XYZ file of C-alpha atoms in Angstrom:
408
model
C 4.079 -17.392 30.146
C 4.181 -14.082 28.234
C 1.364 -13.468 25.746
C 1.813 -11.240 22.671
C -1.352 -10.362 20.768
C -1.386 -8.944 17.234
C -4.593 -7.181 16.189
C -4.828 -7.065 12.396
C -4.306 -10.224 10.357
C -2.791 -8.882 7.154
C 0.689 -9.024 5.656
C 2.237 -6.987 8.473
C 0.585 -8.872 11.323
C 1.390 -12.283 9.884
C 5.006 -11.307 9.216
C 5.344 -10.110 12.817
C 3.891 -13.326 14.219
C 6.368 -15.544 12.359
C 9.242 -13.165 13.107
C 8.567 -13.544 16.820
C 9.105 -17.284 16.510
C 12.160 -16.780 14.313
C 13.585 -14.618 17.108
C 13.013 -17.481 19.585
C 10.026 -16.069 21.452
C 8.482 -19.071 23.223
C 5.406 -17.472 24.755
C 1.865 -17.365 23.415
C 1.110 -15.575 20.146
C -2.437 -14.710 19.107
C -3.198 -13.120 15.719
C -6.679 -11.589 15.434
C -8.326 -10.669 12.114
C -11.773 -9.430 11.126
C -11.856 -11.236 7.756
C -12.726 -14.914 7.457
C -9.612 -15.700 5.434
C -6.156 -16.379 6.788
C -3.816 -13.409 6.157
C -3.367 -12.847 2.418
C -1.472 -10.497 0.131
C -3.399 -7.479 -1.125
C -1.323 -6.338 -4.160
C -2.618 -9.197 -6.379
C -6.231 -8.081 -5.806
C -5.963 -5.443 -8.530
C -3.857 -7.615 -10.825
C -3.229 -11.376 -10.828
C -6.159 -12.348 -8.608
C -8.582 -10.758 -11.069
C -6.816 -12.192 -14.102
C -6.027 -15.729 -13.056
C -8.425 -16.702 -10.287
C -10.064 -15.356 -7.205
C -8.486 -17.504 -4.522
C -6.580 -15.239 -2.122
C -2.790 -15.561 -2.143
C -2.167 -16.560 1.465
C 0.885 -15.315 3.330
C 1.130 -18.832 4.811
C -1.163 -21.831 5.023
C -2.887 -23.083 8.165
C -0.312 -25.817 8.712
C 2.530 -23.322 9.046
C 0.676 -21.316 11.702
C 0.005 -24.543 13.578
C 3.637 -25.631 13.298
C 4.736 -22.260 14.693
C 2.156 -22.490 17.511
C 0.448 -19.256 16.439
C -3.241 -18.976 17.339
C -5.119 -17.305 14.482
C -8.584 -15.950 15.246
C -10.204 -15.086 11.909
C -13.639 -13.522 11.544
C -13.255 -11.631 14.832
C -13.187 -7.849 14.970
C -11.952 -6.113 18.116
C -14.609 -3.874 19.631
C -12.602 -2.152 22.380
C -9.171 -1.991 23.956
C -8.271 -1.286 27.592
C -4.536 -0.537 27.911
C -4.768 -0.085 31.697
C -6.170 -3.567 32.188
C -4.311 -5.011 29.194
C -7.521 -6.472 27.822
C -9.532 -6.244 24.623
C -13.040 -7.335 23.716
C -13.927 -9.281 20.590
C -17.081 -8.931 18.528
C -18.330 -12.267 19.915
C -18.240 -10.843 23.452
C -15.100 -12.638 24.622
C -12.568 -10.611 26.578
C -8.893 -11.532 26.155
C -5.733 -10.368 27.886
C -2.233 -9.591 26.654
C 1.191 -8.761 28.027
C 2.350 -6.871 24.948
C 0.265 -5.808 21.966
C 0.944 -5.007 18.317
C -1.613 -3.080 16.269
C -1.484 -3.806 12.527
C -5.004 -2.641 11.770
C -4.150 -1.346 8.285
C -6.216 1.155 6.331
C -9.530 1.243 4.498
C -10.579 2.915 1.236
C -11.716 6.504 1.503
C -15.457 6.567 0.691
C -16.706 8.846 -2.041
C -18.357 11.923 -0.448
C -22.124 11.832 -0.248
C -22.600 8.100 -0.655
C -24.511 6.190 1.997
C -26.145 2.817 2.457
C -25.338 -0.309 0.453
C -24.190 0.267 -3.109
C -23.916 -2.746 -5.399
C -22.606 -0.976 -8.495
C -20.362 1.553 -6.721
C -17.496 -0.141 -4.947
C -13.986 0.175 -3.561
C -11.151 -2.358 -3.729
C -9.409 -3.450 -0.542
C -10.473 -6.975 0.380
C -10.784 -10.320 -1.341
C -14.567 -9.901 -1.171
C -14.269 -6.602 -3.042
C -12.238 -8.299 -5.783
C -14.833 -11.051 -6.174
C -17.606 -8.480 -6.587
C -15.634 -6.399 -9.091
C -14.539 -9.362 -11.207
C -18.080 -9.921 -12.530
C -17.946 -6.591 -14.394
C -14.551 -7.176 -15.972
C -15.493 -8.827 -19.239
C -16.166 -7.917 -22.875
C -19.260 -5.783 -23.312
C -19.021 -4.303 -19.816
C -18.045 -0.714 -19.011
C -16.001 0.049 -15.904
C -15.714 3.614 -14.593
C -12.846 4.306 -12.212
C -12.779 7.400 -10.021
C -9.208 8.281 -9.080
C -5.945 8.094 -11.002
C -3.727 6.520 -8.343
C -2.019 3.133 -8.286
C -5.122 1.085 -7.441
C -7.274 2.693 -10.114
C -4.642 2.381 -12.822
C -3.745 -1.220 -11.988
C -7.423 -2.088 -12.070
C -7.797 -0.283 -15.402
C -4.963 -2.340 -16.905
C -6.470 -5.581 -15.630
C -9.943 -4.659 -16.894
C -8.599 -3.980 -20.381
C -6.784 -7.326 -20.431
C -10.133 -8.959 -19.638
C -11.898 -7.055 -22.418
C -13.901 -4.468 -20.471
C -14.218 -0.871 -21.637
C -12.666 1.565 -19.130
C -13.128 5.247 -18.371
C -10.934 6.744 -15.642
C -11.812 10.088 -14.066
C -9.230 12.144 -12.154
C -9.970 15.521 -10.606
C -6.366 16.739 -10.691
C -4.523 17.817 -13.876
C -2.745 14.458 -14.223
C -2.730 10.897 -12.944
C -0.349 9.703 -10.221
C 0.048 13.189 -8.802
C 0.943 11.819 -5.372
C 4.639 10.960 -5.222
C 5.192 10.112 -8.908
C 7.111 12.523 -11.190
C 5.206 13.894 -14.163
C 7.620 12.343 -16.684
C 6.832 8.890 -15.317
C 3.101 9.614 -15.154
C 3.104 10.634 -18.826
C 4.536 7.242 -19.814
C 1.849 5.451 -17.795
C -0.960 7.605 -19.205
C 0.264 7.159 -22.770
C 0.329 3.394 -22.388
C -3.180 3.279 -20.930
C -4.534 5.388 -23.760
C -2.824 3.100 -26.289
C -4.612 0.182 -24.636
C -7.964 1.923 -25.060
C -8.486 3.440 -21.610
C -10.249 6.794 -21.700
C -8.564 9.097 -19.161
C -10.334 12.311 -18.153
C -8.244 14.669 -15.992
C -9.145 18.010 -14.396
C -12.732 16.770 -14.231
C -14.911 17.555 -11.242
C -17.545 15.067 -10.142
C -20.892 16.249 -8.878
C -22.003 12.840 -7.664
C -22.262 9.086 -8.156
C -25.468 7.099 -8.379
C -26.798 3.684 -9.385
C -30.002 1.894 -10.294
C -30.929 -1.542 -11.612
C -29.650 -0.696 -15.074
C -26.230 0.684 -14.234
C -24.039 3.185 -12.393
C -23.551 6.842 -13.230
C -20.809 9.436 -12.764
C -22.374 12.904 -12.967
C -19.819 15.549 -13.902
C -19.967 19.258 -13.088
C -20.380 20.118 -16.766
C -23.601 18.039 -16.738
C -22.108 15.145 -18.681
C -22.911 11.688 -17.372
C -20.672 8.658 -17.680
C -22.768 5.502 -17.741
C -21.121 2.265 -16.599
C -21.910 -1.222 -15.379
C -19.732 -0.640 -12.323
C -17.931 2.262 -10.674
C -14.833 1.685 -8.546
C -13.674 4.596 -6.402
C -9.957 4.728 -5.649
C -9.478 8.092 -3.961
C -7.094 7.195 -1.189
C -7.098 5.374 2.116
C -7.858 6.159 5.744
C -5.739 4.563 8.489
C -7.728 2.439 10.931
C -6.978 4.303 14.134
C -10.349 4.151 15.895
C -9.465 1.289 18.224
C -6.228 2.990 19.295
C -7.745 6.471 19.518
C -10.695 5.327 21.633
C -8.229 3.575 23.945
C -6.409 6.866 24.514
C -3.369 6.255 22.318
C -1.870 9.205 20.450
C -2.714 9.564 16.742
C -1.235 11.758 14.016
C -2.234 10.758 10.461
C -2.301 7.232 11.825
C -1.438 5.679 15.160
C 1.541 7.781 16.292
C 4.655 5.729 17.052
C 8.292 6.559 17.712
C 11.305 5.345 15.758
C 10.951 1.941 17.468
C 7.247 1.646 16.490
C 6.220 2.114 20.126
C 2.939 3.952 20.733
C 2.225 6.314 23.631
C 1.734 3.141 25.720
C 5.082 1.338 26.207
C 3.437 -2.101 25.955
C 1.658 -1.367 22.684
C 3.355 -1.101 19.304
C 1.910 -0.365 15.863
C 3.182 -1.127 12.364
C 2.213 -1.004 8.705
C -0.421 1.114 6.967
C -2.078 2.153 10.230
C 0.856 4.007 11.821
C 2.844 7.180 11.262
C 6.459 7.340 12.353
C 9.470 9.705 12.257
C 11.986 8.773 9.578
C 15.483 9.870 10.567
C 16.735 9.517 6.986
C 14.495 12.481 6.143
C 15.323 14.627 9.168
C 12.700 13.066 11.437
C 9.793 13.826 9.115
C 6.703 11.893 10.235
C 5.366 9.682 7.455
C 2.785 6.970 6.934
C 3.450 4.455 4.182
C 0.873 2.330 2.383
C 3.205 -0.173 0.779
C 3.603 -3.941 0.671
C 7.295 -3.971 1.527
C 6.852 -1.495 4.359
C 4.287 -3.868 5.875
C 6.805 -6.701 5.715
C 9.726 -4.641 7.018
C 7.808 -3.120 9.901
C 6.272 -6.464 10.856
C 9.773 -7.865 11.318
C 11.009 -4.737 13.112
C 8.013 -4.627 15.444
C 8.608 -8.259 16.408
C 12.199 -7.463 17.348
C 11.205 -4.429 19.398
C 8.382 -6.239 21.172
C 11.187 -8.443 22.475
C 13.294 -5.462 23.542
C 15.689 -5.032 20.617
C 15.280 -1.236 20.498
C 15.983 -1.037 16.766
C 15.010 2.125 14.879
C 13.148 2.357 11.585
C 15.796 2.727 8.892
C 14.357 1.203 5.709
C 14.156 3.434 2.632
C 10.532 3.781 1.456
C 9.946 1.701 -1.672
C 6.914 1.495 -3.934
C 6.113 -0.451 -7.087
C 3.316 -0.952 -9.583
C 2.850 -3.304 -12.543
C 0.626 -2.146 -15.415
C 0.587 -4.102 -18.691
C 4.277 -4.919 -19.281
C 5.432 -1.744 -17.506
C 6.925 -1.767 -14.024
C 7.196 1.454 -12.048
C 9.517 1.544 -9.025
C 10.245 4.389 -6.615
C 12.811 4.393 -3.824
C 12.856 7.194 -1.257
C 10.824 10.379 -0.900
C 11.369 13.149 -3.437
C 9.819 15.959 -1.347
C 12.397 18.718 -0.995
C 14.352 17.785 -4.134
C 15.975 20.743 -5.882
C 17.466 18.911 -8.863
C 16.320 15.998 -10.997
C 18.732 14.025 -13.167
C 17.464 11.701 -15.887
C 19.265 8.468 -16.797
C 18.053 6.966 -20.088
C 18.262 3.205 -20.466
C 17.482 0.702 -23.219
C 14.037 0.250 -24.803
C 12.661 3.529 -23.484
C 13.246 2.795 -19.798
C 14.592 5.612 -17.632
C 15.269 6.602 -14.032
C 14.918 10.039 -12.472
C 17.269 10.809 -9.576
C 16.068 13.460 -7.136
C 18.739 15.454 -5.255
C 18.418 18.036 -2.489
C 20.143 21.440 -2.421
C 23.337 19.853 -1.056
C 23.395 17.147 -3.707
C 22.225 14.347 -1.420
C 20.192 11.676 -3.188
C 16.650 11.715 -1.803
C 14.797 9.447 -4.201
C 14.857 7.626 -7.521
C 11.876 7.002 -9.802
C 12.091 4.519 -12.656
C 9.869 2.969 -15.283
C 10.413 0.400 -18.004
C 9.336 -2.956 -19.320
C 9.685 -5.901 -16.964
C 12.716 -5.637 -14.686
C 14.488 -2.978 -16.758
C 14.922 -0.554 -13.853
C 14.898 -2.958 -10.894
C 18.654 -3.361 -10.438
C 19.476 0.340 -10.628
C 16.582 1.306 -8.369
C 17.924 -1.180 -5.804
C 21.379 0.415 -6.050
C 19.809 3.871 -5.758
C 17.998 2.676 -2.632
C 21.359 1.716 -1.113
C 22.809 5.123 -2.014
C 19.851 6.871 -0.392
C 20.331 4.827 2.775
C 24.001 5.838 2.833
C 23.120 9.561 2.328
C 25.431 9.747 -0.693
C 25.953 12.827 -2.841
C 26.639 11.313 -6.270
C 27.969 13.291 -9.206
C 24.925 14.267 -11.345
C 26.938 13.777 -14.543
C 27.748 10.211 -13.533
C 24.116 9.548 -12.627
C 22.998 10.712 -16.067
C 25.553 8.595 -17.959
C 23.998 5.232 -18.909
C 27.376 3.566 -19.416
C 28.496 4.216 -15.826
C 27.510 1.475 -13.398
C 25.832 2.807 -10.275
C 27.613 0.154 -8.258
C 30.848 2.131 -8.699
C 29.267 5.082 -6.869
C 28.510 2.850 -3.896
C 32.050 1.487 -3.898
C 33.458 5.001 -3.972
């Protein structure tokens, strides 16, 4: 009987395991994860999990794994991988075999330079355990300092303010959300945070972070010190490639895979945050995406290709973030855009459409309250997938339904 092993028990790995059964694979499936919990969703860790309770939001409960005959080994890290022998060794010393392997090892927070040892008041946010530790400092009378103005830091800032904590956010670049988010959208987000009482310091260089029994400290280059009860560093993520790299698999800003998510070993695939892949929609540009929906999509695709489907990656990159009542959504990749068209909507919501030199729609970035931009961003995603060249005047006209551009 064929045995497929999935190393990495997160959203992507769990999705792949169930997709294998949905595609009528009747061999053995083993899902291996280093954390004690069953696979859970990470996006709520900076939002709902901190606001409404600290139980992880499971992808599926234990009964569903049992019903699908999926063996889940939690609390087991993989120490080494031998592609030639098709074996891998667990942290408890056991050696297991596989016929085909999927790596969904994810990514980990980038540590702040210069820090070492165990830090109780300087933390990152990636796991359920991290969220539990951070939650204690999110209450009235407490001061949270956040290093990094990306999605994680800003979502955490919004949650902390809802819980009554004072927040200072420090960003070294001239503005927040400088990675992949247009400045017009970032301005709306920054303005809202400031209105909610978040102190945002941009273009600020940090000399170091430290802690003692009394608190945590952000030492700035201008000799100012920000004193806080807790510091959370959100300065990016590093793909977990060590297992693959040490086993001789190719890496390139992640575990390098082809358009079918196949690694340099034909019996090993990789998917999710840990892998980089060529995206034909953007002329074969190699990308690595840290996104919830990408983890789901690639988990399903990897399952199909483990069974020989030979399907290529075709999904349009999609990102989202909820902060206060604002929802930010981005479809596509705006790199290479030569023209941006703004479409104003009701109640201050708007979408920016990013076109290349030939007028092809590359990306769309929208922000508004609740689901104000969701429908049009979905339609824009479909236009991007179809490589359409929409009329900029039509894009900018609020009264024109985007659905008519797809029909045309």
